[in-house]
């Protein structure tokens, strides 16, 4: 007999099942019942945590973003750190970004939410990771802190996301280098 899951282990299993259902079936066919079946649990177990599909999808996306958060590289240079981080995102996170934007288009229309409402960098821990990367660069004297606005900090990743959504494929290294060398670094020197 299988051991009963509880607490964080149960919540992770439910959110993982929800993500699998979302990626396999898409938003239009995503149901609470399908998640219950996939997780091998009962409806009350799921509904105790999330009262409806919208709550479950939001919790699932935050969970996946937290789980998939890449480590902050420390290569000794801002250029190296950015390229290492962007390479990981450009290869390992294509499915995540595709689901966030393409598969959830109906969700955004139905709920009036935007992708940024799900991709909250504070809730997912991504803001702290980027801050650490840029603080190290400031400490090394590589960038001028007064030039580093929030929009400029996120610019390389906005461009990376655009590339992924334009192709639904991993982004080639020469494109990442162009984003960093030609567009981003001149803005912060």
Tab-separated table of N, CA and C in Angstrom, residues 31-142:
chain	number	residue	atom	x	y	z
A	31	UNK	N	-8.975	20.784	-16.310
A	31	UNK	CA	-10.053	20.744	-15.318
A	31	UNK	C	-9.502	20.295	-13.968
A	32	UNK	N	-10.215	20.662	-12.940
A	32	UNK	CA	-9.845	20.221	-11.591
A	32	UNK	C	-9.943	18.696	-11.510
A	33	UNK	N	-10.984	18.115	-12.144
A	33	UNK	CA	-11.153	16.660	-12.115
A	33	UNK	C	-9.975	15.942	-12.766
A	34	UNK	N	-9.472	16.499	-13.866
A	34	UNK	CA	-8.322	15.878	-14.534
A	34	UNK	C	-7.088	15.916	-13.636
A	35	UNK	N	-6.919	16.993	-12.896
A	35	UNK	CA	-5.779	17.098	-11.970
A	35	UNK	C	-5.941	16.089	-10.834
A	36	UNK	N	-7.152	15.955	-10.309
A	36	UNK	CA	-7.431	14.978	-9.250
A	36	UNK	C	-7.048	13.584	-9.725
A	37	UNK	N	-7.489	13.244	-10.926
A	37	UNK	CA	-7.206	11.915	-11.476
A	37	UNK	C	-5.702	11.718	-11.667
A	38	UNK	N	-5.060	12.700	-12.247
A	38	UNK	CA	-3.622	12.599	-12.516
A	38	UNK	C	-2.826	12.487	-11.215
A	39	UNK	N	-3.258	13.197	-10.185
A	39	UNK	CA	-2.544	13.184	-8.901
A	39	UNK	C	-2.876	11.948	-8.063
A	40	UNK	N	-3.911	11.212	-8.473
A	40	UNK	CA	-4.308	10.030	-7.714
A	40	UNK	C	-4.830	10.384	-6.331
A	41	UNK	N	-5.680	11.399	-6.298
A	41	UNK	CA	-6.216	11.863	-5.016
A	41	UNK	C	-7.725	12.035	-5.132
A	42	UNK	N	-8.326	12.722	-4.189
A	42	UNK	CA	-9.773	12.947	-4.216
A	42	UNK	C	-10.059	14.440	-4.369
A	43	UNK	N	-11.245	14.783	-4.882
A	43	UNK	CA	-11.582	16.204	-5.058
A	43	UNK	C	-11.448	17.050	-3.790
A	44	UNK	N	-11.891	16.576	-2.616
A	44	UNK	CA	-11.754	17.432	-1.428
A	44	UNK	C	-10.298	17.814	-1.121
A	45	UNK	N	-9.376	16.912	-1.414
A	45	UNK	CA	-7.958	17.203	-1.165
A	45	UNK	C	-7.515	18.402	-2.003
A	46	UNK	N	-7.949	18.446	-3.248
A	46	UNK	CA	-7.575	19.546	-4.142
A	46	UNK	C	-8.340	20.826	-3.784
A	47	UNK	N	-9.647	20.712	-3.585
A	47	UNK	CA	-10.484	21.892	-3.331
A	47	UNK	C	-10.225	22.534	-1.961
A	48	UNK	N	-9.651	21.778	-1.039
A	48	UNK	CA	-9.267	22.370	0.253
A	48	UNK	C	-8.174	23.416	0.064
A	49	UNK	N	-7.367	23.232	-0.951
A	49	UNK	CA	-6.232	24.130	-1.189
A	49	UNK	C	-6.552	25.233	-2.197
A	50	UNK	N	-7.285	24.879	-3.248
A	50	UNK	CA	-7.608	25.841	-4.310
A	50	UNK	C	-9.080	25.669	-4.655
A	51	UNK	N	-9.823	26.748	-4.543
A	51	UNK	CA	-11.276	26.645	-4.693
A	51	UNK	C	-11.734	26.568	-6.141
A	52	UNK	N	-10.879	26.998	-7.073
A	52	UNK	CA	-11.288	26.943	-8.477
A	52	UNK	C	-10.066	26.819	-9.391
A	53	UNK	N	-10.353	26.676	-10.642
A	53	UNK	CA	-9.322	26.463	-11.657
A	53	UNK	C	-8.346	27.630	-11.728
A	54	UNK	N	-8.851	28.845	-11.629
A	54	UNK	CA	-8.001	30.033	-11.691
A	54	UNK	C	-6.963	30.025	-10.566
A	55	UNK	N	-7.408	29.770	-9.342
A	55	UNK	CA	-6.475	29.715	-8.205
A	55	UNK	C	-5.429	28.626	-8.404
A	56	UNK	N	-5.864	27.474	-8.887
A	56	UNK	CA	-4.939	26.359	-9.090
A	56	UNK	C	-3.914	26.681	-10.172
A	57	UNK	N	-4.345	27.287	-11.253
A	57	UNK	CA	-3.406	27.638	-12.322
A	57	UNK	C	-2.389	28.656	-11.826
A	58	UNK	N	-2.847	29.669	-11.116
A	58	UNK	CA	-1.896	30.664	-10.580
A	58	UNK	C	-0.890	30.003	-9.639
A	59	UNK	N	-1.366	29.150	-8.749
A	59	UNK	CA	-0.465	28.459	-7.817
A	59	UNK	C	0.505	27.546	-8.566
A	60	UNK	N	0.020	26.913	-9.614
A	60	UNK	CA	0.862	26.015	-10.410
A	60	UNK	C	1.985	26.778	-11.087
A	61	UNK	N	1.661	27.902	-11.693
A	61	UNK	CA	2.682	28.691	-12.393
A	61	UNK	C	3.730	29.201	-11.406
A	62	UNK	N	3.303	29.727	-10.272
A	62	UNK	CA	4.266	30.207	-9.269
A	62	UNK	C	5.149	29.045	-8.802
A	63	UNK	N	4.542	27.888	-8.570
A	63	UNK	CA	5.296	26.699	-8.150
A	63	UNK	C	6.347	26.321	-9.196
A	64	UNK	N	5.947	26.267	-10.439
A	64	UNK	CA	6.877	25.867	-11.501
A	64	UNK	C	7.989	26.900	-11.662
A	65	UNK	N	7.649	28.161	-11.573
A	65	UNK	CA	8.677	29.202	-11.679
A	65	UNK	C	9.675	29.116	-10.526
A	66	UNK	N	9.186	28.837	-9.341
A	66	UNK	CA	10.100	28.682	-8.195
A	66	UNK	C	10.981	27.451	-8.359
A	67	UNK	N	10.371	26.351	-8.777
A	67	UNK	CA	11.110	25.095	-8.938
A	67	UNK	C	12.155	25.180	-10.048
A	68	UNK	N	11.864	25.959	-11.065
A	68	UNK	CA	12.749	26.005	-12.232
A	68	UNK	C	13.707	27.187	-12.203
A	69	UNK	N	13.725	27.903	-11.101
A	69	UNK	CA	14.582	29.084	-11.008
A	69	UNK	C	16.038	28.659	-11.185
A	70	UNK	N	16.702	29.214	-12.184
A	70	UNK	CA	18.101	28.841	-12.403
A	70	UNK	C	19.004	29.416	-11.315
A	71	UNK	N	20.109	28.735	-11.081
A	71	UNK	CA	21.100	29.237	-10.126
A	71	UNK	C	21.732	30.498	-10.701
A	72	UNK	N	22.101	31.411	-9.819
A	72	UNK	CA	22.745	32.646	-10.272
A	72	UNK	C	24.223	32.336	-10.521
A	73	UNK	N	24.651	32.425	-11.773
A	73	UNK	CA	26.047	32.096	-12.072
A	73	UNK	C	27.000	33.160	-11.533
A	74	UNK	N	28.226	32.758	-11.278
A	74	UNK	CA	29.269	33.703	-10.871
A	74	UNK	C	30.527	33.364	-11.660
A	75	UNK	N	30.602	33.927	-12.856
A	75	UNK	CA	31.731	33.649	-13.747
A	75	UNK	C	32.867	34.644	-13.564
A	76	UNK	N	32.621	35.679	-12.785
A	76	UNK	CA	33.637	36.702	-12.580
A	76	UNK	C	33.438	37.940	-13.427
A	77	UNK	N	32.437	37.903	-14.316
A	77	UNK	CA	32.141	39.094	-15.126
A	77	UNK	C	30.641	39.174	-15.375
A	78	UNK	N	30.149	40.391	-15.538
A	78	UNK	CA	28.728	40.581	-15.837
A	78	UNK	C	28.366	39.900	-17.148
A	79	UNK	N	29.198	40.082	-18.159
A	79	UNK	CA	28.929	39.459	-19.459
A	79	UNK	C	28.814	37.943	-19.305
A	80	UNK	N	29.777	37.349	-18.630
A	80	UNK	CA	29.764	35.902	-18.431
A	80	UNK	C	28.563	35.440	-17.631
A	81	UNK	N	28.234	36.193	-16.568
A	81	UNK	CA	27.076	35.831	-15.745
A	81	UNK	C	25.783	35.894	-16.549
A	82	UNK	N	25.601	36.982	-17.293
A	82	UNK	CA	24.381	37.133	-18.101
A	82	UNK	C	24.279	36.041	-19.155
A	83	UNK	N	25.376	35.793	-19.861
A	83	UNK	CA	25.336	34.760	-20.904
A	83	UNK	C	25.059	33.382	-20.310
A	84	UNK	N	25.670	33.057	-19.175
A	84	UNK	CA	25.423	31.756	-18.548
A	84	UNK	C	23.959	31.615	-18.136
A	85	UNK	N	23.414	32.654	-17.525
A	85	UNK	CA	22.017	32.619	-17.101
A	85	UNK	C	21.083	32.547	-18.306
A	86	UNK	N	21.359	33.349	-19.310
A	86	UNK	CA	20.504	33.355	-20.498
A	86	UNK	C	20.611	32.041	-21.267
A	87	UNK	N	21.781	31.422	-21.296
A	87	UNK	CA	21.926	30.116	-21.963
A	87	UNK	C	21.058	29.068	-21.282
A	88	UNK	N	21.065	29.088	-19.964
A	88	UNK	CA	20.232	28.122	-19.245
A	88	UNK	C	18.754	28.357	-19.540
A	89	UNK	N	18.331	29.595	-19.477
A	89	UNK	CA	16.930	29.916	-19.768
A	89	UNK	C	16.596	29.564	-21.212
A	90	UNK	N	17.502	29.880	-22.127
A	90	UNK	CA	17.257	29.684	-23.561
A	90	UNK	C	17.148	28.218	-23.949
A	91	UNK	N	17.686	27.327	-23.142
A	91	UNK	CA	17.591	25.909	-23.475
A	91	UNK	C	16.615	25.171	-22.565
A	92	UNK	N	16.704	25.409	-21.271
A	92	UNK	CA	15.924	24.621	-20.317
A	92	UNK	C	14.514	25.142	-20.074
A	93	UNK	N	14.237	26.380	-20.430
A	93	UNK	CA	12.951	26.966	-20.067
A	93	UNK	C	12.047	27.281	-21.257
A	94	UNK	N	12.348	26.721	-22.412
A	94	UNK	CA	11.520	26.978	-23.595
A	94	UNK	C	10.085	26.513	-23.355
A	95	UNK	N	9.909	25.308	-22.810
A	95	UNK	CA	8.548	24.803	-22.573
A	95	UNK	C	7.801	25.698	-21.589
A	96	UNK	N	8.460	26.086	-20.523
A	96	UNK	CA	7.825	26.934	-19.517
A	96	UNK	C	7.359	28.255	-20.124
A	97	UNK	N	8.215	28.900	-20.863
A	97	UNK	CA	7.866	30.188	-21.468
A	97	UNK	C	6.763	30.012	-22.502
A	98	UNK	N	6.833	28.938	-23.271
A	98	UNK	CA	5.798	28.669	-24.274
A	98	UNK	C	4.437	28.476	-23.606
A	99	UNK	N	4.393	27.686	-22.548
A	99	UNK	CA	3.127	27.473	-21.833
A	99	UNK	C	2.631	28.783	-21.242
A	100	UNK	N	3.536	29.535	-20.628
A	100	UNK	CA	3.155	30.805	-19.992
A	100	UNK	C	2.497	31.770	-20.972
A	101	UNK	N	2.957	31.794	-22.186
A	101	UNK	CA	2.463	32.799	-23.128
A	101	UNK	C	1.516	32.228	-24.169
A	102	UNK	N	1.866	31.140	-24.797
A	102	UNK	CA	1.041	30.629	-25.888
A	102	UNK	C	-0.140	29.806	-25.386
A	103	UNK	N	0.123	28.819	-24.520
A	103	UNK	CA	-0.946	27.930	-24.068
A	103	UNK	C	-1.944	28.618	-23.148
A	104	UNK	N	-1.507	29.680	-22.483
A	104	UNK	CA	-2.402	30.347	-21.537
A	104	UNK	C	-3.080	31.586	-22.116
A	105	UNK	N	-3.030	31.754	-23.419
A	105	UNK	CA	-3.659	32.924	-24.045
A	105	UNK	C	-5.151	33.001	-23.695
A	106	UNK	N	-5.841	31.875	-23.722
A	106	UNK	CA	-7.269	31.860	-23.370
A	106	UNK	C	-7.475	32.230	-21.909
A	107	UNK	N	-6.585	31.792	-21.052
A	107	UNK	CA	-6.656	32.142	-19.628
A	107	UNK	C	-6.570	33.653	-19.459
A	108	UNK	N	-5.630	34.283	-20.143
A	108	UNK	CA	-5.468	35.732	-20.022
A	108	UNK	C	-6.717	36.462	-20.517
A	109	UNK	N	-7.295	35.980	-21.619
A	109	UNK	CA	-8.519	36.604	-22.141
A	109	UNK	C	-9.681	36.430	-21.166
A	110	UNK	N	-9.853	35.223	-20.655
A	110	UNK	CA	-10.968	34.923	-19.750
A	110	UNK	C	-10.893	35.680	-18.434
A	111	UNK	N	-9.706	35.769	-17.875
A	111	UNK	CA	-9.560	36.328	-16.529
A	111	UNK	C	-9.195	37.806	-16.524
A	112	UNK	N	-8.763	38.322	-17.672
A	112	UNK	CA	-8.308	39.705	-17.719
A	112	UNK	C	-6.921	39.893	-17.128
A	113	UNK	N	-6.271	38.806	-16.794
A	113	UNK	CA	-4.905	38.866	-16.256
A	113	UNK	C	-3.912	38.967	-17.410
A	114	UNK	N	-2.693	39.316	-17.062
A	114	UNK	CA	-1.620	39.360	-18.055
A	114	UNK	C	-0.545	38.367	-17.636
A	115	UNK	N	0.346	38.019	-18.551
A	115	UNK	CA	1.442	37.116	-18.166
A	115	UNK	C	2.232	37.651	-16.973
A	116	UNK	N	2.405	38.952	-16.895
A	116	UNK	CA	3.187	39.504	-15.786
A	116	UNK	C	2.503	39.288	-14.436
A	117	UNK	N	1.181	39.109	-14.427
A	117	UNK	CA	0.500	38.854	-13.154
A	117	UNK	C	0.842	37.468	-12.611
A	118	UNK	N	1.201	36.546	-13.483
A	118	UNK	CA	1.618	35.218	-13.047
A	118	UNK	C	3.121	35.150	-12.837
A	119	UNK	N	3.838	35.940	-13.597
A	119	UNK	CA	5.300	35.884	-13.596
A	119	UNK	C	5.858	36.960	-12.671
A	120	UNK	N	5.334	37.020	-11.460
A	120	UNK	CA	5.777	38.020	-10.489
A	120	UNK	C	7.185	37.668	-10.023
A	121	UNK	N	8.180	38.477	-10.380
A	121	UNK	CA	9.553	38.128	-10.038
A	121	UNK	C	9.827	38.097	-8.539
A	122	UNK	N	9.054	38.821	-7.743
A	122	UNK	CA	9.250	38.783	-6.292
A	122	UNK	C	8.726	37.462	-5.738
A	123	UNK	N	7.507	37.071	-6.149
A	123	UNK	CA	6.905	35.830	-5.654
A	123	UNK	C	7.709	34.606	-6.060
A	124	UNK	N	8.319	34.652	-7.215
A	124	UNK	CA	9.058	33.494	-7.711
A	124	UNK	C	10.528	33.509	-7.315
A	125	UNK	N	10.988	34.583	-6.694
A	125	UNK	CA	12.379	34.668	-6.272
A	125	UNK	C	13.335	35.117	-7.351
A	126	UNK	N	12.809	35.420	-8.525
A	126	UNK	CA	13.678	35.806	-9.630
A	126	UNK	C	14.257	37.216	-9.444
A	127	UNK	N	13.532	38.108	-8.809
A	127	UNK	CA	14.025	39.479	-8.615
A	127	UNK	C	15.288	39.477	-7.763
A	128	UNK	N	15.292	38.707	-6.690
A	128	UNK	CA	16.465	38.642	-5.809
A	128	UNK	C	17.666	38.071	-6.548
A	129	UNK	N	17.431	37.094	-7.404
A	129	UNK	CA	18.529	36.492	-8.163
A	129	UNK	C	19.152	37.510	-9.111
A	130	UNK	N	18.320	38.259	-9.820
A	130	UNK	CA	18.854	39.280	-10.732
A	130	UNK	C	19.562	40.384	-9.966
A	131	UNK	N	18.987	40.785	-8.840
A	131	UNK	CA	19.633	41.819	-8.030
A	131	UNK	C	21.029	41.379	-7.602
A	132	UNK	N	21.161	40.116	-7.218
A	132	UNK	CA	22.463	39.601	-6.806
A	132	UNK	C	23.463	39.660	-7.967
A	133	UNK	N	23.025	39.266	-9.134
A	133	UNK	CA	23.888	39.285	-10.313
A	133	UNK	C	24.375	40.708	-10.601
A	134	UNK	N	23.467	41.667	-10.556
A	134	UNK	CA	23.841	43.049	-10.865
A	134	UNK	C	24.636	43.702	-9.730
A	135	UNK	N	24.349	43.352	-8.477
A	135	UNK	CA	25.122	43.895	-7.355
A	135	UNK	C	26.583	43.476	-7.447
A	136	UNK	N	26.816	42.236	-7.833
A	136	UNK	CA	28.201	41.776	-7.996
A	136	UNK	C	28.903	42.569	-9.092
A	137	UNK	N	28.189	42.847	-10.173
A	137	UNK	CA	28.785	43.621	-11.272
A	137	UNK	C	29.101	45.048	-10.826
A	138	UNK	N	28.224	45.644	-10.032
A	138	UNK	CA	28.483	46.989	-9.498
A	138	UNK	C	29.708	46.942	-8.584
A	139	UNK	N	29.771	45.936	-7.712
A	139	UNK	CA	30.905	45.794	-6.789
A	139	UNK	C	32.227	45.623	-7.539
A	140	UNK	N	32.186	44.966	-8.692
A	140	UNK	CA	33.405	44.775	-9.494
A	140	UNK	C	33.729	46.008	-10.330
A	141	UNK	N	32.836	47.001	-10.309
A	141	UNK	CA	33.059	48.221	-11.077
A	141	UNK	C	32.768	48.080	-12.560
A	142	UNK	N	31.984	47.071	-12.923
A	142	UNK	CA	31.695	46.821	-14.339
A	142	UNK	C	30.571	47.686	-14.886
